[in-house]
PDB file of C-alpha atoms in Angstrom:
ATOM      1  CA  MET A  31     -22.069   0.989  35.739  1.00  0.00           C
ATOM      2  CA  ILE A  32     -20.443   2.169  32.715  1.00  0.00           C
ATOM      3  CA  ARG A  33     -17.799   5.125  33.440  1.00  0.00           C
ATOM      4  CA  VAL A  34     -17.337   7.513  30.486  1.00  0.00           C
ATOM      5  CA  ALA A  35     -14.500  10.012  30.055  1.00  0.00           C
ATOM      6  CA  LEU A  36     -15.254  12.984  27.626  1.00  0.00           C
ATOM      7  CA  ALA A  37     -12.389  14.519  25.728  1.00  0.00           C
ATOM      8  CA  ASP A  38     -13.159  17.620  23.682  1.00  0.00           C
ATOM      9  CA  ASP A  39     -11.661  20.995  23.612  1.00  0.00           C
ATOM     10  CA  GLN A  40     -15.246  22.340  23.222  1.00  0.00           C
ATOM     11  CA  VAL A  41     -16.879  23.063  26.470  1.00  0.00           C
ATOM     12  CA  LEU A  42     -20.459  22.793  24.891  1.00  0.00           C
ATOM     13  CA  VAL A  43     -19.722  19.605  23.352  1.00  0.00           C
ATOM     14  CA  ARG A  44     -18.819  18.000  26.562  1.00  0.00           C
ATOM     15  CA  ALA A  45     -21.619  19.474  28.412  1.00  0.00           C
ATOM     16  CA  GLY A  46     -23.975  18.058  25.705  1.00  0.00           C
ATOM     17  CA  PHE A  47     -22.748  14.499  26.088  1.00  0.00           C
ATOM     18  CA  ARG A  48     -22.402  14.657  29.818  1.00  0.00           C
ATOM     19  CA  ALA A  49     -26.235  15.729  30.111  1.00  0.00           C
ATOM     20  CA  LEU A  50     -27.251  13.088  27.663  1.00  0.00           C
ATOM     21  CA  LEU A  51     -25.399  10.257  29.118  1.00  0.00           C
ATOM     22  CA  GLU A  52     -25.987  11.055  32.809  1.00  0.00           C
ATOM     23  CA  ALA A  53     -29.505  10.696  32.235  1.00  0.00           C
ATOM     24  CA  GLU A  54     -28.988   6.945  31.911  1.00  0.00           C
ATOM     25  CA  ASP A  55     -29.071   4.906  35.014  1.00  0.00           C
ATOM     26  CA  ASP A  56     -26.241   2.618  33.928  1.00  0.00           C
ATOM     27  CA  ILE A  57     -23.779   5.133  32.715  1.00  0.00           C
ATOM     28  CA  ALA A  58     -21.774   7.652  34.761  1.00  0.00           C
ATOM     29  CA  ILE A  59     -19.239  10.395  33.738  1.00  0.00           C
ATOM     30  CA  ALA A  60     -15.753   9.651  35.088  1.00  0.00           C
ATOM     31  CA  GLY A  61     -14.384  13.110  34.175  1.00  0.00           C
ATOM     32  CA  GLU A  62     -13.644  15.577  31.338  1.00  0.00           C
ATOM     33  CA  ALA A  63     -10.620  16.595  29.509  1.00  0.00           C
ATOM     34  CA  SER A  64      -9.794  19.350  27.034  1.00  0.00           C
ATOM     35  CA  THR A  65      -6.534  18.225  25.842  1.00  0.00           C
ATOM     36  CA  GLY A  66      -4.965  14.873  25.097  1.00  0.00           C
ATOM     37  CA  GLU A  67      -2.588  15.204  27.992  1.00  0.00           C
ATOM     38  CA  GLU A  68      -5.419  15.887  30.432  1.00  0.00           C
ATOM     39  CA  LEU A  69      -7.247  12.867  29.129  1.00  0.00           C
ATOM     40  CA  LEU A  70      -4.423  10.549  29.588  1.00  0.00           C
ATOM     41  CA  ALA A  71      -3.930  11.638  33.270  1.00  0.00           C
ATOM     42  CA  LEU A  72      -7.591  11.150  33.882  1.00  0.00           C
ATOM     43  CA  VAL A  73      -7.784   7.647  32.680  1.00  0.00           C
ATOM     44  CA  ARG A  74      -4.557   6.925  34.783  1.00  0.00           C
ATOM     45  CA  ARG A  75      -6.061   8.298  37.696  1.00  0.00           C
ATOM     46  CA  GLU A  76      -9.752   7.409  37.462  1.00  0.00           C
ATOM     47  CA  PRO A  77     -11.334   4.088  36.512  1.00  0.00           C
ATOM     48  CA  VAL A  78     -12.664   4.507  32.971  1.00  0.00           C
ATOM     49  CA  ASP A  79     -14.397   2.175  30.561  1.00  0.00           C
ATOM     50  CA  VAL A  80     -15.062   4.122  27.465  1.00  0.00           C
ATOM     51  CA  VAL A  81     -13.513   7.423  26.130  1.00  0.00           C
ATOM     52  CA  LEU A  82     -15.447   9.575  23.923  1.00  0.00           C
ATOM     53  CA  MET A  83     -12.445  11.094  21.983  1.00  0.00           C
ATOM     54  CA  ASP A  84     -12.270  14.212  19.812  1.00  0.00           C
ATOM     55  CA  ILE A  85      -9.368  13.875  17.191  1.00  0.00           C
ATOM     56  CA  ARG A  86      -8.396  17.445  17.203  1.00  0.00           C
ATOM     57  CA  MET A  87      -7.393  18.879  20.453  1.00  0.00           C
ATOM     58  CA  PRO A  88      -4.374  21.001  21.746  1.00  0.00           C
ATOM     59  CA  GLY A  89      -1.739  19.638  24.071  1.00  0.00           C
ATOM     60  CA  GLY A  90      -1.790  16.160  22.781  1.00  0.00           C
ATOM     61  CA  ASP A  91      -4.497  15.504  20.055  1.00  0.00           C
ATOM     62  CA  GLY A  92      -6.932  12.412  20.192  1.00  0.00           C
ATOM     63  CA  LEU A  93      -4.676  10.278  17.888  1.00  0.00           C
ATOM     64  CA  TRP A  94      -1.815  10.761  20.167  1.00  0.00           C
ATOM     65  CA  ALA A  95      -3.891   9.942  23.302  1.00  0.00           C
ATOM     66  CA  THR A  96      -5.259   7.102  21.748  1.00  0.00           C
ATOM     67  CA  GLU A  97      -1.962   5.635  20.827  1.00  0.00           C
ATOM     68  CA  GLN A  98      -0.796   6.237  24.313  1.00  0.00           C
ATOM     69  CA  ILE A  99      -3.864   4.347  25.803  1.00  0.00           C
ATOM     70  CA  ALA A 100      -3.444   1.369  23.605  1.00  0.00           C
ATOM     71  CA  ALA A 101       0.325   1.127  24.410  1.00  0.00           C
ATOM     72  CA  ASP A 102      -0.165   1.045  27.986  1.00  0.00           C
ATOM     73  CA  PRO A 103      -1.017  -2.434  29.430  1.00  0.00           C
ATOM     74  CA  ALA A 104      -2.473  -0.933  32.541  1.00  0.00           C
ATOM     75  CA  LEU A 105      -5.295   0.559  30.218  1.00  0.00           C
ATOM     76  CA  ALA A 106      -6.135  -2.413  28.260  1.00  0.00           C
ATOM     77  CA  ALA A 107      -9.682  -2.334  29.323  1.00  0.00           C
ATOM     78  CA  VAL A 108     -10.075   1.320  28.401  1.00  0.00           C
ATOM     79  CA  ARG A 109     -12.011   1.490  25.029  1.00  0.00           C
ATOM     80  CA  VAL A 110     -11.772   4.533  22.808  1.00  0.00           C
ATOM     81  CA  VAL A 111     -14.705   5.843  20.501  1.00  0.00           C
ATOM     82  CA  ILE A 112     -13.397   8.414  17.992  1.00  0.00           C
ATOM     83  CA  VAL A 113     -15.813  11.438  17.740  1.00  0.00           C
ATOM     84  CA  THR A 114     -15.308  13.096  14.478  1.00  0.00           C
ATOM     85  CA  THR A 115     -17.076  15.119  11.674  1.00  0.00           C
ATOM     86  CA  PHE A 116     -18.890  13.266   8.905  1.00  0.00           C
ATOM     87  CA  GLU A 117     -15.890  13.906   6.469  1.00  0.00           C
ATOM     88  CA  LEU A 118     -13.243  11.525   7.015  1.00  0.00           C
ATOM     89  CA  ASP A 119     -10.363  12.850   9.134  1.00  0.00           C
ATOM     90  CA  GLU A 120      -7.020  12.171   7.940  1.00  0.00           C
ATOM     91  CA  TYR A 121      -5.990  10.514  11.216  1.00  0.00           C
ATOM     92  CA  VAL A 122      -8.766   8.230  11.439  1.00  0.00           C
ATOM     93  CA  ALA A 123      -7.015   5.302   9.807  1.00  0.00           C
ATOM     94  CA  ARG A 124      -3.981   5.742  12.436  1.00  0.00           C
ATOM     95  CA  ALA A 125      -6.417   5.846  15.119  1.00  0.00           C
ATOM     96  CA  VAL A 126      -8.068   2.663  14.155  1.00  0.00           C
ATOM     97  CA  ARG A 127      -4.732   0.979  14.017  1.00  0.00           C
ATOM     98  CA  ALA A 128      -3.617   2.471  17.457  1.00  0.00           C
ATOM     99  CA  GLY A 129      -6.647   0.949  18.984  1.00  0.00           C
ATOM    100  CA  ALA A 130      -9.940   2.832  18.533  1.00  0.00           C
ATOM    101  CA  SER A 131     -12.981   0.714  19.112  1.00  0.00           C
ATOM    102  CA  GLY A 132     -15.549   2.843  17.050  1.00  0.00           C
ATOM    103  CA  PHE A 133     -16.377   6.047  15.662  1.00  0.00           C
ATOM    104  CA  LEU A 134     -19.396   8.529  15.855  1.00  0.00           C
ATOM    105  CA  VAL A 135     -20.064  11.908  14.108  1.00  0.00           C
ATOM    106  CA  LYS A 136     -20.864  14.954  16.254  1.00  0.00           C
ATOM    107  CA  ASP A 137     -24.202  15.269  14.891  1.00  0.00           C
ATOM    108  CA  THR A 138     -25.191  11.545  15.867  1.00  0.00           C
ATOM    109  CA  GLU A 139     -28.633  10.689  17.139  1.00  0.00           C
ATOM    110  CA  PRO A 140     -28.757  10.678  20.900  1.00  0.00           C
ATOM    111  CA  VAL A 141     -29.970   7.145  20.895  1.00  0.00           C
ATOM    112  CA  ASP A 142     -27.068   6.214  18.788  1.00  0.00           C
ATOM    113  CA  LEU A 143     -24.516   7.850  21.072  1.00  0.00           C
ATOM    114  CA  ILE A 144     -25.931   5.953  24.308  1.00  0.00           C
ATOM    115  CA  ARG A 145     -25.963   2.713  22.318  1.00  0.00           C
ATOM    116  CA  ALA A 146     -22.315   3.245  21.115  1.00  0.00           C
ATOM    117  CA  VAL A 147     -21.212   3.678  24.725  1.00  0.00           C
ATOM    118  CA  ARG A 148     -22.959   0.396  25.823  1.00  0.00           C
ATOM    119  CA  VAL A 149     -21.701  -1.528  22.827  1.00  0.00           C
ATOM    120  CA  VAL A 150     -18.188  -0.555  23.155  1.00  0.00           C
ATOM    121  CA  ALA A 151     -18.300  -1.046  26.990  1.00  0.00           C
ATOM    122  CA  SER A 152     -19.387  -4.608  26.512  1.00  0.00           C
ATOM    123  CA  GLY A 153     -16.273  -5.394  24.464  1.00  0.00           C
ATOM    124  CA  GLU A 154     -17.760  -5.407  20.941  1.00  0.00           C
ATOM    125  CA  ALA A 155     -16.691  -2.638  18.208  1.00  0.00           C
ATOM    126  CA  LEU A 156     -19.030  -0.033  17.021  1.00  0.00           C
ATOM    127  CA  LEU A 157     -19.184  -1.188  13.324  1.00  0.00           C
ATOM    128  CA  SER A 158     -22.581   0.461  12.560  1.00  0.00           C
ATOM    129  CA  PRO A 159     -24.530   2.380  11.882  1.00  0.00           C
ATOM    130  CA  GLY A 160     -23.696   2.622   8.194  1.00  0.00           C
ATOM    131  CA  VAL A 161     -21.575   5.700   8.411  1.00  0.00           C
ATOM    132  CA  THR A 162     -18.913   3.649  10.340  1.00  0.00           C
ATOM    133  CA  LYS A 163     -18.820   1.033   7.397  1.00  0.00           C
ATOM    134  CA  ARG A 164     -18.261   3.952   4.945  1.00  0.00           C
ATOM    135  CA  LEU A 165     -15.458   5.535   7.167  1.00  0.00           C
ATOM    136  CA  LEU A 166     -13.745   2.061   7.467  1.00  0.00           C
ATOM    137  CA  GLU A 167     -14.110   1.587   3.738  1.00  0.00           C
ATOM    138  CA  ARG A 168     -12.535   4.911   2.870  1.00  0.00           C
ATOM    139  CA  MET A 169      -9.772   4.881   5.465  1.00  0.00           C
ATOM    140  CA  ALA A 170      -8.875   1.263   4.440  1.00  0.00           C
ATOM    141  CA  VAL A 171      -7.456   2.430   0.917  1.00  0.00           C
ATOM    142  CA  GLY A 172      -4.453   3.979   2.840  1.00  0.00           C
ATOM    143  CA  LEU A 173      -3.748   1.075   5.312  1.00  0.00           C
ATOM    144  CA  ARG A 174      -1.312  -0.748   2.991  1.00  0.00           C
ATOM    145  CA  ASP A 175       0.071  -0.449  -0.604  1.00  0.00           C
ATOM    146  CA  ALA A 176      -0.339  -4.175  -1.257  1.00  0.00           C
ATOM    147  CA  PRO A 177      -2.200  -7.161   0.396  1.00  0.00           C
ATOM    148  CA  ASP A 178      -0.302  -9.055   3.185  1.00  0.00           C
ATOM    149  CA  GLU A 179      -1.508 -12.500   4.014  1.00  0.00           C
ATOM    150  CA  GLU A 180       1.398 -13.755   6.014  1.00  0.00           C
ATOM    151  CA  HIS A 181      -0.411 -12.929   9.489  1.00  0.00           C
ATOM    152  CA  LEU A 182      -3.348 -15.197   8.424  1.00  0.00           C
ATOM    153  CA  ALA A 183      -1.228 -18.286   8.138  1.00  0.00           C
ATOM    154  CA  ALA A 184      -2.518 -19.463  11.538  1.00  0.00           C
ATOM    155  CA  LEU A 185      -6.039 -19.202  10.523  1.00  0.00           C
ATOM    156  CA  THR A 186      -8.133 -22.172   9.278  1.00  0.00           C
ATOM    157  CA  ASP A 187     -10.171 -21.876   6.195  1.00  0.00           C
ATOM    158  CA  ARG A 188     -13.308 -21.505   8.018  1.00  0.00           C
ATOM    159  CA  GLU A 189     -11.685 -18.715  10.281  1.00  0.00           C
ATOM    160  CA  ARG A 190     -10.577 -16.687   7.030  1.00  0.00           C
ATOM    161  CA  GLU A 191     -14.136 -17.020   5.826  1.00  0.00           C
ATOM    162  CA  VAL A 192     -15.411 -15.772   9.188  1.00  0.00           C
ATOM    163  CA  LEU A 193     -12.904 -12.967   9.200  1.00  0.00           C
ATOM    164  CA  ARG A 194     -13.860 -11.826   5.726  1.00  0.00           C
ATOM    165  CA  LEU A 195     -17.562 -11.496   6.823  1.00  0.00           C
ATOM    166  CA  VAL A 196     -16.413  -9.612  10.028  1.00  0.00           C
ATOM    167  CA  GLY A 197     -14.538  -7.224   7.570  1.00  0.00           C
ATOM    168  CA  GLN A 198     -17.783  -6.631   5.844  1.00  0.00           C
ATOM    169  CA  GLY A 199     -19.275  -5.485   8.930  1.00  0.00           C
ATOM    170  CA  LEU A 200     -21.455  -8.410   9.790  1.00  0.00           C
ATOM    171  CA  THR A 201     -22.406  -9.270  13.470  1.00  0.00           C
ATOM    172  CA  ASN A 202     -21.948 -12.704  14.991  1.00  0.00           C
ATOM    173  CA  ASP A 203     -25.782 -13.433  14.378  1.00  0.00           C
ATOM    174  CA  GLU A 204     -25.537 -12.399  10.748  1.00  0.00           C
ATOM    175  CA  ILE A 205     -22.309 -14.642  10.130  1.00  0.00           C
ATOM    176  CA  ALA A 206     -23.965 -17.591  11.764  1.00  0.00           C
ATOM    177  CA  GLU A 207     -26.964 -17.066   9.492  1.00  0.00           C
ATOM    178  CA  ARG A 208     -24.636 -16.695   6.528  1.00  0.00           C
ATOM    179  CA  LEU A 209     -22.541 -19.686   7.290  1.00  0.00           C
ATOM    180  CA  VAL A 210     -25.374 -21.869   8.706  1.00  0.00           C
ATOM    181  CA  LEU A 211     -23.776 -21.996  12.214  1.00  0.00           C
ATOM    182  CA  SER A 212     -25.248 -21.442  15.623  1.00  0.00           C
ATOM    183  CA  PRO A 213     -24.648 -17.922  17.032  1.00  0.00           C
ATOM    184  CA  LEU A 214     -22.402 -19.286  19.820  1.00  0.00           C
ATOM    185  CA  THR A 215     -20.006 -21.086  17.071  1.00  0.00           C
ATOM    186  CA  ALA A 216     -19.833 -17.928  15.296  1.00  0.00           C
ATOM    187  CA  LYS A 217     -18.801 -16.037  18.215  1.00  0.00           C
ATOM    188  CA  THR A 218     -16.321 -18.879  19.295  1.00  0.00           C
ATOM    189  CA  HIS A 219     -14.713 -18.457  15.682  1.00  0.00           C
ATOM    190  CA  VAL A 220     -14.494 -14.605  16.099  1.00  0.00           C
ATOM    191  CA  SER A 221     -13.006 -14.997  19.595  1.00  0.00           C
ATOM    192  CA  ARG A 222     -10.334 -17.453  18.286  1.00  0.00           C
ATOM    193  CA  ILE A 223      -9.424 -15.187  15.332  1.00  0.00           C
ATOM    194  CA  MET A 224      -8.886 -12.442  17.655  1.00  0.00           C
ATOM    195  CA  ALA A 225      -6.638 -14.430  19.882  1.00  0.00           C
ATOM    196  CA  LYS A 226      -4.626 -15.816  16.968  1.00  0.00           C
ATOM    197  CA  LEU A 227      -4.181 -12.491  15.454  1.00  0.00           C
ATOM    198  CA  HIS A 228      -3.580 -10.780  18.813  1.00  0.00           C
ATOM    199  CA  ALA A 229      -6.470  -8.226  17.807  1.00  0.00           C
ATOM    200  CA  ARG A 230      -7.815  -5.842  20.418  1.00  0.00           C
ATOM    201  CA  ASP A 231     -11.309  -5.981  19.158  1.00  0.00           C
ATOM    202  CA  ARG A 232     -13.468  -6.418  15.995  1.00  0.00           C
ATOM    203  CA  VAL A 233     -12.307  -3.031  14.384  1.00  0.00           C
ATOM    204  CA  HIS A 234      -8.834  -4.418  14.290  1.00  0.00           C
ATOM    205  CA  LEU A 235     -10.305  -7.422  12.679  1.00  0.00           C
ATOM    206  CA  VAL A 236     -11.637  -5.341   9.910  1.00  0.00           C
ATOM    207  CA  VAL A 237      -8.449  -3.565   9.441  1.00  0.00           C
ATOM    208  CA  VAL A 238      -6.645  -7.071   9.071  1.00  0.00           C
ATOM    209  CA  ALA A 239      -9.322  -8.086   6.764  1.00  0.00           C
ATOM    210  CA  TYR A 240      -8.684  -5.182   4.446  1.00  0.00           C
ATOM    211  CA  GLU A 241      -4.725  -5.342   4.988  1.00  0.00           C
ATOM    212  CA  SER A 242      -4.827  -9.200   3.787  1.00  0.00           C
ATOM    213  CA  GLY A 243      -7.083  -8.357   0.818  1.00  0.00           C
ATOM    214  CA  LEU A 244      -9.780 -10.610   2.142  1.00  0.00           C
ATOM    215  CA  VAL A 245     -12.184  -7.550   1.752  1.00  0.00           C
ATOM    216  CA  ALA A 246     -11.554  -4.875  -0.764  1.00  0.00           C
ATOM    217  CA  PRO A 247     -12.697  -1.397  -0.553  1.00  0.00           C
ATOM    218  CA  GLY A 248     -16.154  -1.075  -2.308  1.00  0.00           C
ATOM    219  CA  TRP A 249     -17.684  -4.178  -0.738  1.00  0.00           C
ATOM    220  CA  GLN A 250     -21.433  -4.415  -0.595  1.00  0.00           C
ATOM    221  CA  GLU A 251     -23.639  -5.370   2.317  1.00  0.00           C
TER     222      GLU A 251
END
């Protein structure tokens, strides 16, 4: 069972998410919060797998709450999905670096919301649909003023190549096809890269790919 916490200061938004998710046999709502402080207390009190987090909330916004969750070793298993408007929120880049595992727009299709919860709960990052790629691409401009490859020194040439493809939003299967590898080998490469770079998930690998200059804003699929 996937346990989801809803964090949004709009009651109707939470009610809509709750109704949609509770209709699924494998998803349960662990609780709701209208402020960042309430959300943090909730995830420390109740077992939670995924948080659907609004950025703009009173009493500790979504950015602050995401940073607190990412910084707490006891909450290492909690995955945060930022729920934002279509326009890029000025805090999204910081949320990614704090540990957010994906993004959704508030008018997303119900099937995409349900899929997002399952994908993130499985330990993957939500790097699709295309709106997330555009979001990462746009926010990447402000991550660093200049490329920094120092933290890639531990990677092999093949791992750098895999990281570049992760940064372009490719799945393990797509990486395997591109590099003529088995899907298991591609997955192993990604896991080793995450371990070497101490990355929380694939979203952090995307950030590293941009920061290091392996991927530049404006890449094409």
